[in-house]
Coordinates of C-alpha atoms in Angstrom, one line a residue:
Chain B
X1 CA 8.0 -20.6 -10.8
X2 CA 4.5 -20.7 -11.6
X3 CA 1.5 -20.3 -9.2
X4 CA -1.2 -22.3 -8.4
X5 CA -3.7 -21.7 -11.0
X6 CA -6.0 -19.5 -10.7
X7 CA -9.0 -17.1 -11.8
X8 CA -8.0 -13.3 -12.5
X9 CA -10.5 -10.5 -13.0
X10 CA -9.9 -6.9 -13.0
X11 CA -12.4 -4.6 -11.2
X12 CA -14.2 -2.1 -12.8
X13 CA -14.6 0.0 -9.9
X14 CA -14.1 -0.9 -5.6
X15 CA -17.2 -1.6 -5.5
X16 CA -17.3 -4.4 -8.1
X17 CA -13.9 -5.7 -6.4
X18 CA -15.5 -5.4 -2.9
X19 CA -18.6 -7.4 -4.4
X20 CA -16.1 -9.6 -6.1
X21 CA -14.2 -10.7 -2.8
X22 CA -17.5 -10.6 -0.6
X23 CA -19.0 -13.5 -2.7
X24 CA -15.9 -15.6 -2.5
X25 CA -13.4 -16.2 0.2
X26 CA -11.2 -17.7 -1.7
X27 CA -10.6 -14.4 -3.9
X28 CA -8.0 -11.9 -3.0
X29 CA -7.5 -8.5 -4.1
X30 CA -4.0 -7.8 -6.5
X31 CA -2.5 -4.4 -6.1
X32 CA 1.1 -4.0 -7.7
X33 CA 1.3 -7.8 -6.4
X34 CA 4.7 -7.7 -5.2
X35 CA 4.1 -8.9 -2.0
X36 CA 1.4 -11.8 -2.8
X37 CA 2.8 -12.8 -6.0
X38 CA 6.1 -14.2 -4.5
X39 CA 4.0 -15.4 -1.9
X40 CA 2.0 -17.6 -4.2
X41 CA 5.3 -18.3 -6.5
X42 CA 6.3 -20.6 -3.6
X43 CA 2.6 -21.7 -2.7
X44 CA 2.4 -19.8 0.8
X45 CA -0.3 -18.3 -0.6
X46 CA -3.2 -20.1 -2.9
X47 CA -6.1 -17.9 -3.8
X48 CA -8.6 -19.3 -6.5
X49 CA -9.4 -16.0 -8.1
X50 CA -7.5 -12.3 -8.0
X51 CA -9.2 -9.1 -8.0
X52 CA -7.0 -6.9 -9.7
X53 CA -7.6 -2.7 -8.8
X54 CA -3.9 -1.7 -9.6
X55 CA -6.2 0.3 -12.3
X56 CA -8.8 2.0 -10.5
X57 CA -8.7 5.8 -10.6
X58 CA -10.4 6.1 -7.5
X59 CA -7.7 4.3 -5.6
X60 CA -4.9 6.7 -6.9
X61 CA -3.3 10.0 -6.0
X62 CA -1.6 11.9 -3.3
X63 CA -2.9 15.2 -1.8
X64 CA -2.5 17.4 0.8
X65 CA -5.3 19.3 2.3
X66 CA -5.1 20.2 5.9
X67 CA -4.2 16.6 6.1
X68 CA -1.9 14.4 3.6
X69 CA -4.3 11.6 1.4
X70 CA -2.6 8.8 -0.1
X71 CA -4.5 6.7 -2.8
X72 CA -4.0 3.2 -1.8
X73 CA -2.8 2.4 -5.0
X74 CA 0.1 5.0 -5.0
X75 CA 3.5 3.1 -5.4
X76 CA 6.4 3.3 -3.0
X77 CA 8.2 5.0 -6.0
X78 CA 5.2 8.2 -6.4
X79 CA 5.5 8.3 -2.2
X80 CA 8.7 8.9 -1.8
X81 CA 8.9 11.0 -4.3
X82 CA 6.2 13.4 -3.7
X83 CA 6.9 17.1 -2.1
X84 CA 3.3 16.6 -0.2
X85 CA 4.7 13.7 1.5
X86 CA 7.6 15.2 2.0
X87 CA 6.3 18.3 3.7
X88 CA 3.7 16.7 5.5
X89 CA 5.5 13.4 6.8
X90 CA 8.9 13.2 5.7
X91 CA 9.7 10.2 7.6
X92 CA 7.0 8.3 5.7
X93 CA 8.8 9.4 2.5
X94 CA 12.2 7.9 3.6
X95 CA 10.6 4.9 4.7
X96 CA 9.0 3.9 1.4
X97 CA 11.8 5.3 -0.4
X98 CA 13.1 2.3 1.6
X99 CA 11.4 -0.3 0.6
X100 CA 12.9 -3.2 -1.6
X101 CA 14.6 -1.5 -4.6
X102 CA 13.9 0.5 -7.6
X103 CA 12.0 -1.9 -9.3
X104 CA 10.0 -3.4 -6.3
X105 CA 9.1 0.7 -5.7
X106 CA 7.9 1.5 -9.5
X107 CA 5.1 -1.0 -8.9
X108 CA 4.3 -2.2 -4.9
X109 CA 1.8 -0.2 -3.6
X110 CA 1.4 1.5 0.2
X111 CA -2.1 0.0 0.2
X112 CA -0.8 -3.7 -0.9
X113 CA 1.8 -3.0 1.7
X114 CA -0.2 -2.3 4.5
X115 CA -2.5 -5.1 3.7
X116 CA 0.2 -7.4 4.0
X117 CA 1.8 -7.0 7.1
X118 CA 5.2 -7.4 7.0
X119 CA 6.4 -7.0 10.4
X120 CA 9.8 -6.3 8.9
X121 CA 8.8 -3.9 6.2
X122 CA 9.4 0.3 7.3
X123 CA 6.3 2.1 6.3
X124 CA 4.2 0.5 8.5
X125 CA 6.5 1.5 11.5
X126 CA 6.1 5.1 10.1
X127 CA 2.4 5.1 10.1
X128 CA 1.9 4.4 13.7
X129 CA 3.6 6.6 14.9
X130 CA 2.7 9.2 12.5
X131 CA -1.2 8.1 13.8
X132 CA -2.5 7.9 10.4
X133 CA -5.6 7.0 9.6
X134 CA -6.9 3.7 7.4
X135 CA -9.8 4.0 5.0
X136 CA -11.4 0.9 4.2
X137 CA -15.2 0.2 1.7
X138 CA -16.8 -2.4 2.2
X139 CA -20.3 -3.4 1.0
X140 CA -21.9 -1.8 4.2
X141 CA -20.4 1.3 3.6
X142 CA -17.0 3.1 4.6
X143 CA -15.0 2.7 8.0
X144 CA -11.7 4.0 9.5
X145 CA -9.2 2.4 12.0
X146 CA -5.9 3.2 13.1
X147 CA -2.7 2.4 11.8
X148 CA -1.9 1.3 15.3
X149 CA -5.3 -0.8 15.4
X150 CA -4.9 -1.9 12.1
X151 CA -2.1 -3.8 12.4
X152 CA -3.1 -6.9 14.7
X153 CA 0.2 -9.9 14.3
X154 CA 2.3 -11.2 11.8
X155 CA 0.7 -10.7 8.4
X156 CA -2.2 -9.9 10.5
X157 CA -4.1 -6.9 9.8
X158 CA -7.9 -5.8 11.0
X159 CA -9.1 -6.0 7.3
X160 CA -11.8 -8.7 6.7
X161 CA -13.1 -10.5 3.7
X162 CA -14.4 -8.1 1.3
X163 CA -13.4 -5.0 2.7
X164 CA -10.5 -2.9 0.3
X165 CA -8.6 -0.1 1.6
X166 CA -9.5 3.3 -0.1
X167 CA -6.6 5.6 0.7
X168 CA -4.2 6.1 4.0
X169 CA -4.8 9.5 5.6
X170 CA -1.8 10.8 7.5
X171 CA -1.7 13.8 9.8
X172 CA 0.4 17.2 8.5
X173 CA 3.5 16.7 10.9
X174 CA 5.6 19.3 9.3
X175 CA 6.0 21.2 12.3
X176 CA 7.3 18.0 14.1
X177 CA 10.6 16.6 14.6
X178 CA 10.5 13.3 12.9
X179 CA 12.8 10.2 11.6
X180 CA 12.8 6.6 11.3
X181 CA 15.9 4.7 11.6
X182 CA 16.3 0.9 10.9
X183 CA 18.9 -1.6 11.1
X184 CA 18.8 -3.9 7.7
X185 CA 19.2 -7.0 7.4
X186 CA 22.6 -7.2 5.7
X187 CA 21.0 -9.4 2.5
X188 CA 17.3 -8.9 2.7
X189 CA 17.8 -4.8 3.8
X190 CA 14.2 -5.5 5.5
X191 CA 14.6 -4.5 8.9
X192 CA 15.6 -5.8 11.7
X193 CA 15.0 -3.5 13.8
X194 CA 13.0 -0.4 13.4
X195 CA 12.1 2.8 14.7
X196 CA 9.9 5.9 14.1
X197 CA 9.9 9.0 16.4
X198 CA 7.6 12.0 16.0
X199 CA 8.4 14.8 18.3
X200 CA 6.4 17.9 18.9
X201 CA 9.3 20.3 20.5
X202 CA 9.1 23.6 22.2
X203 CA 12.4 25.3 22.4
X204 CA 15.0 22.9 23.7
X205 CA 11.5 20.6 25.2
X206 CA 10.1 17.4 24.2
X207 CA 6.3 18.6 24.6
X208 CA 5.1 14.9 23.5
X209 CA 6.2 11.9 21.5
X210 CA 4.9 9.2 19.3
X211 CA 7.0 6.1 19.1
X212 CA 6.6 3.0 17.2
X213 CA 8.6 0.0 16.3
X214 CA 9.2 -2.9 13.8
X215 CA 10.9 -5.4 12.8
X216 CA 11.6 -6.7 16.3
X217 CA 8.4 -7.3 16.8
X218 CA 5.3 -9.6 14.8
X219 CA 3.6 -6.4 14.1
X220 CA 4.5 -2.5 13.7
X221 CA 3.3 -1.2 17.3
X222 CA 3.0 2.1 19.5
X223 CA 5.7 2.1 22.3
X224 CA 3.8 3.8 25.1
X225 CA 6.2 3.9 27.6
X226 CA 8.9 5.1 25.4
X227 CA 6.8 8.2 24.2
X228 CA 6.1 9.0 28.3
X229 CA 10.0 9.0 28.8
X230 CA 10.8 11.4 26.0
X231 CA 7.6 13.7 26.5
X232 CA 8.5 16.7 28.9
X233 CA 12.0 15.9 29.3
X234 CA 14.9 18.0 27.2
X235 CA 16.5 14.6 25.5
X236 CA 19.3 14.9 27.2
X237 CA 21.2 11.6 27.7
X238 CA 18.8 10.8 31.0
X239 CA 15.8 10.7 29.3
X240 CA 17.0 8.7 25.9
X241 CA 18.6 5.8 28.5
X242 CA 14.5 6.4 30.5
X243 CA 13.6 5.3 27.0
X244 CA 15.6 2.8 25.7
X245 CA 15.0 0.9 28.6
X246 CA 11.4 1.8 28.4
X247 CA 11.1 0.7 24.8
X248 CA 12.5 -2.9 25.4
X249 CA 9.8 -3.5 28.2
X250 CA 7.0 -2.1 25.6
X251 CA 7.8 -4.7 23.3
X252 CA 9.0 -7.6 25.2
X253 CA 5.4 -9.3 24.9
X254 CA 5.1 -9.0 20.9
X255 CA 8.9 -10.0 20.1
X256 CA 9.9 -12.4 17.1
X257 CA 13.4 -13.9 17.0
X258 CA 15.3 -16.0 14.5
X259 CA 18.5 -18.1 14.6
X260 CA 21.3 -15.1 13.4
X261 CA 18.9 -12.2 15.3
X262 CA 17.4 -13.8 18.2
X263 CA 14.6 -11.6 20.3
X264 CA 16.9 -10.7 22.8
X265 CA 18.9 -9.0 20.3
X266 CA 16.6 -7.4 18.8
X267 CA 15.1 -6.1 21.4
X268 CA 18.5 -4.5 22.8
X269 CA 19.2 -2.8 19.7
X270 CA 15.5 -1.0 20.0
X271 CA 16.6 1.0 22.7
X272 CA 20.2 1.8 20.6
X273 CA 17.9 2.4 17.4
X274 CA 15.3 4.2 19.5
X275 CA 18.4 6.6 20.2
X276 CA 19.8 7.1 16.9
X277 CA 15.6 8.1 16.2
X278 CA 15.7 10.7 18.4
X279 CA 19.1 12.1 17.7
X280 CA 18.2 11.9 13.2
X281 CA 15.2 13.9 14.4
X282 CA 16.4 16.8 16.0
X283 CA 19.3 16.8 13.2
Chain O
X1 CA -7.1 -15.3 -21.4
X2 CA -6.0 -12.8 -24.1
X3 CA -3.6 -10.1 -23.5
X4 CA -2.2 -7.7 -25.8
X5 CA 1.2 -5.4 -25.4
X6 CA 3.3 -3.8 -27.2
X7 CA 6.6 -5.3 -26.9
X8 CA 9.7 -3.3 -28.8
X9 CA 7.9 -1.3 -31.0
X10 CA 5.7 -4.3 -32.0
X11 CA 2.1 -5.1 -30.8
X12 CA 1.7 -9.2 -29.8
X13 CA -1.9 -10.5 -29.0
X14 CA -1.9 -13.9 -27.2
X15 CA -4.3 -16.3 -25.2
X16 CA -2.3 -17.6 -22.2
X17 CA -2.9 -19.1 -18.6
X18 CA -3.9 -16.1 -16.0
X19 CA -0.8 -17.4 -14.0
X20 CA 1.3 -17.1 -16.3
X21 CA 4.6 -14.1 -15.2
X22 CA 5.5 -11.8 -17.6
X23 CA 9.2 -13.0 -17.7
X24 CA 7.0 -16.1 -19.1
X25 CA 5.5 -14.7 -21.8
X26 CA 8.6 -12.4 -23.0
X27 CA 10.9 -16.0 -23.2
X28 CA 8.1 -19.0 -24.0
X29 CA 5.9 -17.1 -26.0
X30 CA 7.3 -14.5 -28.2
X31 CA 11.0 -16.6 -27.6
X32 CA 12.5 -13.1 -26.3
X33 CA 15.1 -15.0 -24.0
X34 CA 17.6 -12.3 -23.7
X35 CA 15.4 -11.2 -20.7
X36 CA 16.8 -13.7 -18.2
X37 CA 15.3 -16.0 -15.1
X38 CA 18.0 -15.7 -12.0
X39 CA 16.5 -15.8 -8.6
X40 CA 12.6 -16.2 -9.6
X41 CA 12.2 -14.1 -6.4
X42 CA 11.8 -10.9 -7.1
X43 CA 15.8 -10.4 -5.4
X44 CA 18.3 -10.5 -8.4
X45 CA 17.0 -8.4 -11.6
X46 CA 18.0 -10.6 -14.5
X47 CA 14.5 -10.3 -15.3
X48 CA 14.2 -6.6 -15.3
X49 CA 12.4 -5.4 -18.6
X50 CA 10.8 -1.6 -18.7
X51 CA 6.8 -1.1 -18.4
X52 CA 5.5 2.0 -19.6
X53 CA 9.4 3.1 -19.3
X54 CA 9.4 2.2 -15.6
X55 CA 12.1 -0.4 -14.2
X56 CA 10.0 -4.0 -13.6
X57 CA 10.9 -7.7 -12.4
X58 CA 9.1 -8.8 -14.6
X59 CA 9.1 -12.4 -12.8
X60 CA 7.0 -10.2 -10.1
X61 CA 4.2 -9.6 -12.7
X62 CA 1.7 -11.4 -14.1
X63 CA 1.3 -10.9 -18.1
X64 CA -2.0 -10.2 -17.6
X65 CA -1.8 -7.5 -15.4
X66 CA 0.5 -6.2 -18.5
X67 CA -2.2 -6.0 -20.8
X68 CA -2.1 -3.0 -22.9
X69 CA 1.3 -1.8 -21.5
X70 CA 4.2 -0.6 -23.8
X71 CA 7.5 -3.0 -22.8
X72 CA 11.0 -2.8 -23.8
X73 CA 13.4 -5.6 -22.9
X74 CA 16.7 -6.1 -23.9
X75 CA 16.5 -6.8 -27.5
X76 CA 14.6 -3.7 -28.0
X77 CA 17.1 -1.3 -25.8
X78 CA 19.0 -0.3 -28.9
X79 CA 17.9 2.6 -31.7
X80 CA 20.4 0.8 -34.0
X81 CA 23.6 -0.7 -33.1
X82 CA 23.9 -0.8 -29.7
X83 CA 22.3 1.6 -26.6
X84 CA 24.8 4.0 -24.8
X85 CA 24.4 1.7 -21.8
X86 CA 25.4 -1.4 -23.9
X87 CA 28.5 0.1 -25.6
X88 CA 30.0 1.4 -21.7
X89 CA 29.3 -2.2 -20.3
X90 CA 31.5 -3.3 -23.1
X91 CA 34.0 -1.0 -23.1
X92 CA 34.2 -1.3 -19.2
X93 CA 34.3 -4.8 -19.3
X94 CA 31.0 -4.4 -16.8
X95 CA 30.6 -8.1 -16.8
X96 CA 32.3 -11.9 -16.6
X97 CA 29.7 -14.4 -17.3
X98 CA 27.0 -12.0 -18.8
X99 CA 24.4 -14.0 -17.1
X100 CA 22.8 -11.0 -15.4
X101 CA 23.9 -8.6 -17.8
X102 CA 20.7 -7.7 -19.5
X103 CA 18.5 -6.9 -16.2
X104 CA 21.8 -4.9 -15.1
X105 CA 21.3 -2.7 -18.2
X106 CA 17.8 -2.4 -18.2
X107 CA 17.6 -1.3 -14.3
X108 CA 20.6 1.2 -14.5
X109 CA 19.1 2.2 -18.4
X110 CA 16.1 3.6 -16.4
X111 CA 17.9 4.5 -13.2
X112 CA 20.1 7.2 -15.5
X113 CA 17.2 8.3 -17.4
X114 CA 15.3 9.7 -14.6
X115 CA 18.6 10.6 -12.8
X116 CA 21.7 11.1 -15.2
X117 CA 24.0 13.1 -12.1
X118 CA 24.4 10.2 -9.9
X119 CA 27.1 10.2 -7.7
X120 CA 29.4 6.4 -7.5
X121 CA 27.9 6.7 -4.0
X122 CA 24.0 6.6 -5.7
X123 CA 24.7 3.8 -8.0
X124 CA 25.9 1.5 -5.8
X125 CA 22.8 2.1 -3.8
X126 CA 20.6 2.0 -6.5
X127 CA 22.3 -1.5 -7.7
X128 CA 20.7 -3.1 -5.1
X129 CA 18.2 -4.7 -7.2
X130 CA 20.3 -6.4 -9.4
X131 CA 22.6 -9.3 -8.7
X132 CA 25.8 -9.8 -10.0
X133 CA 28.0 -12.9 -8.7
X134 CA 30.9 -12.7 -10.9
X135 CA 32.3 -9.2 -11.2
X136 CA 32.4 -7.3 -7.4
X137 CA 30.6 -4.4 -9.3
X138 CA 33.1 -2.6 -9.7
X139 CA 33.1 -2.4 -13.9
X140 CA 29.7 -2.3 -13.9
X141 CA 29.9 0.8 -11.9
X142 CA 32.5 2.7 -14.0
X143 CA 29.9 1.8 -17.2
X144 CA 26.9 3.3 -15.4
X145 CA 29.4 6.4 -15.0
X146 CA 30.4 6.3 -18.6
X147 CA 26.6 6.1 -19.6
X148 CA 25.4 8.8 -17.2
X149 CA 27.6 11.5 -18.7
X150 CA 26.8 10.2 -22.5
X151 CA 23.2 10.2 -21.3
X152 CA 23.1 13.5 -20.3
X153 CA 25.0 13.8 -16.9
X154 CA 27.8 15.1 -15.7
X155 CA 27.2 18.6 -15.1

């Protein structure tokens, strides 16, 4: 299949791709492209110029410095890979190691990912509840938001017109109890249902918890009421029923359904998947 | 728009629409068409051809966004007769209609290079970017086995 046809540059730095997309809003920025490129394959998506900056050095590299910083341009493939990501947020490396299949890893990228907004996809799920952080240029200068603010809807992000994400800035977790648990779809393997829990435990206590969950909803969220079930309670079987019921009433006003998985389904199996979270965490 | 790669060992210039995919260029422009079309989205790996040595779909890539890169496809697998890979999918009858053959041996040519000790377990995982509709897996399994421990595995 052949897209739409179409201008292609390739930036020579973010600034030249944040000038190159602020001029014209039909331009889109290309990272490893395998998200928009099947989307403009079937014509779902029909940008007149791309603005490549799969190359930029800036936009590359994983460190960890007090807190873990991932280039937006590092693939799924480098993330899951990398002992940084794995000490500092394991659960982020299992979700991108995750994500499609070998091929689809060597080349998508966290930042194309995010900027996407597959409800379905895991690492998003991961990020919110992780509370990492999203670095974004744009020509005024540099800003941050939320993973939890930055994902708005369906394919629906807070990034506007000429803005590029820099690099995703997640917090060191390693003293945390952590996992994130999906139910794939039994072709596609995106998920159905997922869930991330982040637990900060003190002896046999739940001090707090982060939740958040995809897939059954339009966007990756923060289940609020979830996290205040687990927090101060011991997990025992009480508290994980408090919060798989609680979890299905946080998401029951974002829910998305289809024929074989319908949104009462899905949101059933949160609470079960909420559940197996808790219980992968503590191991 | 020109691009220039280096494809098998030998470097190909060419001035071609920005649209067009890599899996393009390979079989209409340098008539490479052992590197196969299946699903054209991104699912099934019949078009899976290595960039800089790293597995790719390569109807998920543009050819411009492979200018300059090094890429091996099928026909250029082999130092000679025929790659380790090759020679176990034949002698493990690891296919019926051959039809996604090539991407299967590209993708599981990379998948034992970076990871010759893979259990069964692991390559049936790591299969799940490549299609096959003909043989259950099974042979083509038991050749990725036969290949890991030529390659290097098995210790």
């Amino acid at each position: 299949m052949w897209p739409k046809e179409f201008d292609y540059v390739r930036a020579s730095s973010v600034d030249d791709a944040i000038q190159q997309t602020s001029d014209n809003t039909d331009a889109k920025i290309l990272a490893g492209g395998h998200s928009l490129l099947p989307a403009m394959k079937l014509r779902l998506s029909e940008p007149g110029k791309l603005v490549d900056i799969s190359r930029l050095a800036d936009l590359k590299g994983i460190s960890a410095n007090g807190t873990l910083s991932i280039g937006a341009m590092s693939t799924h493939a480098e993330i899951a890979a990398s002992a940084d990501v794995q000490q500092y947020c394991a659960s982020l490396a299992t979700a991108c190691g995750m994500v499609g299949d070998h091929q689809v890893r060597n080349f998508g990228t966290l930042g194309g990912n995010i900027a996407h907004a597959d409800p379905a996809s895991d690492p998003p799920t991961v990020l919110v509840a992780a509370g990492a952080t999203i670095h974004i240029k744009r020509s005024r200068g540099e800003r941050s938001v939320s993973a939890e603010d930055f994902f708005i809807d369906l394919f629906t992000t807070d990034l506007e017109d000429g803005e590029v994400i820099t690099r995703i800035e997640v917090p060191n977790l390693s003293g945390h109890k952590a996992a994130y648990v999906k139910m794939p779809h039994p072709a596609s393997r995106y998920a159905i249902v997922g869930v991330a829990v982040i637990l900060e435990m003190d002896g046999d206590t739940c001090k707090s918890a982060r939740v958040a969950v995809g897939g059954a909803t339009v966007s990756a969220m923060r289940a609020s009421g979830a996290e205040s079930a687990l927090s101060g309670s011991s997990l025992d079987d009480a508290a994980l029923n408090a919060a798989a019921s609680a979890v299905q009433s946080d998401i029951s006003d974002a829910l998305m359904g289809d024929v074989s998985y319908p949104e009462s389904y899905r949101q059933a199996m949160s609470g079960v998947y909420l559940k197996r979270a808790v219980k992968a965490a503590l191991g | 728009m020109k691009v220039s790669m280096t494809v098998n060992g030998k470097g190909v210039e060419r001035d071609v629409e920005p649209r067009m995919l890599l899996v393009h260029f390979l079989r209409e422009e340098l008539d490479m068409t052992g590197t196969k079309i299946g699903c054209d989205t991104s699912q099934c790996g019949a078009c899976t051809v290595h960039l800089d040595g790293k597995a790719l779909k390569s109807c998920t890539m543009l050819a411009v966004q492979a200018d300059g890169a090094d890429i091996t496809t099928i026909e250029g697998l082999a130092n000679g007769d025929l790659h380790v890979m090759q020679e176990s999918f034949w002698e493990n009858h690891g296919l019926q209609c051959g039809y996604c053959t090539p991407g299967m041996i590209m993708s599981t040519t990379a998948l034992v290079q970076d990871n010759p000790n893979m259990s069964e377990g692991e390559i049936r995982h790591q299969l799940e970017g490549n299609l096959c509709r003909c043989t259950g897996y099974h042979n083509i399994v038991k050749a990725v086995q036969q290949a890991s421990e030529k390659m290097g595995g098995g210790d």
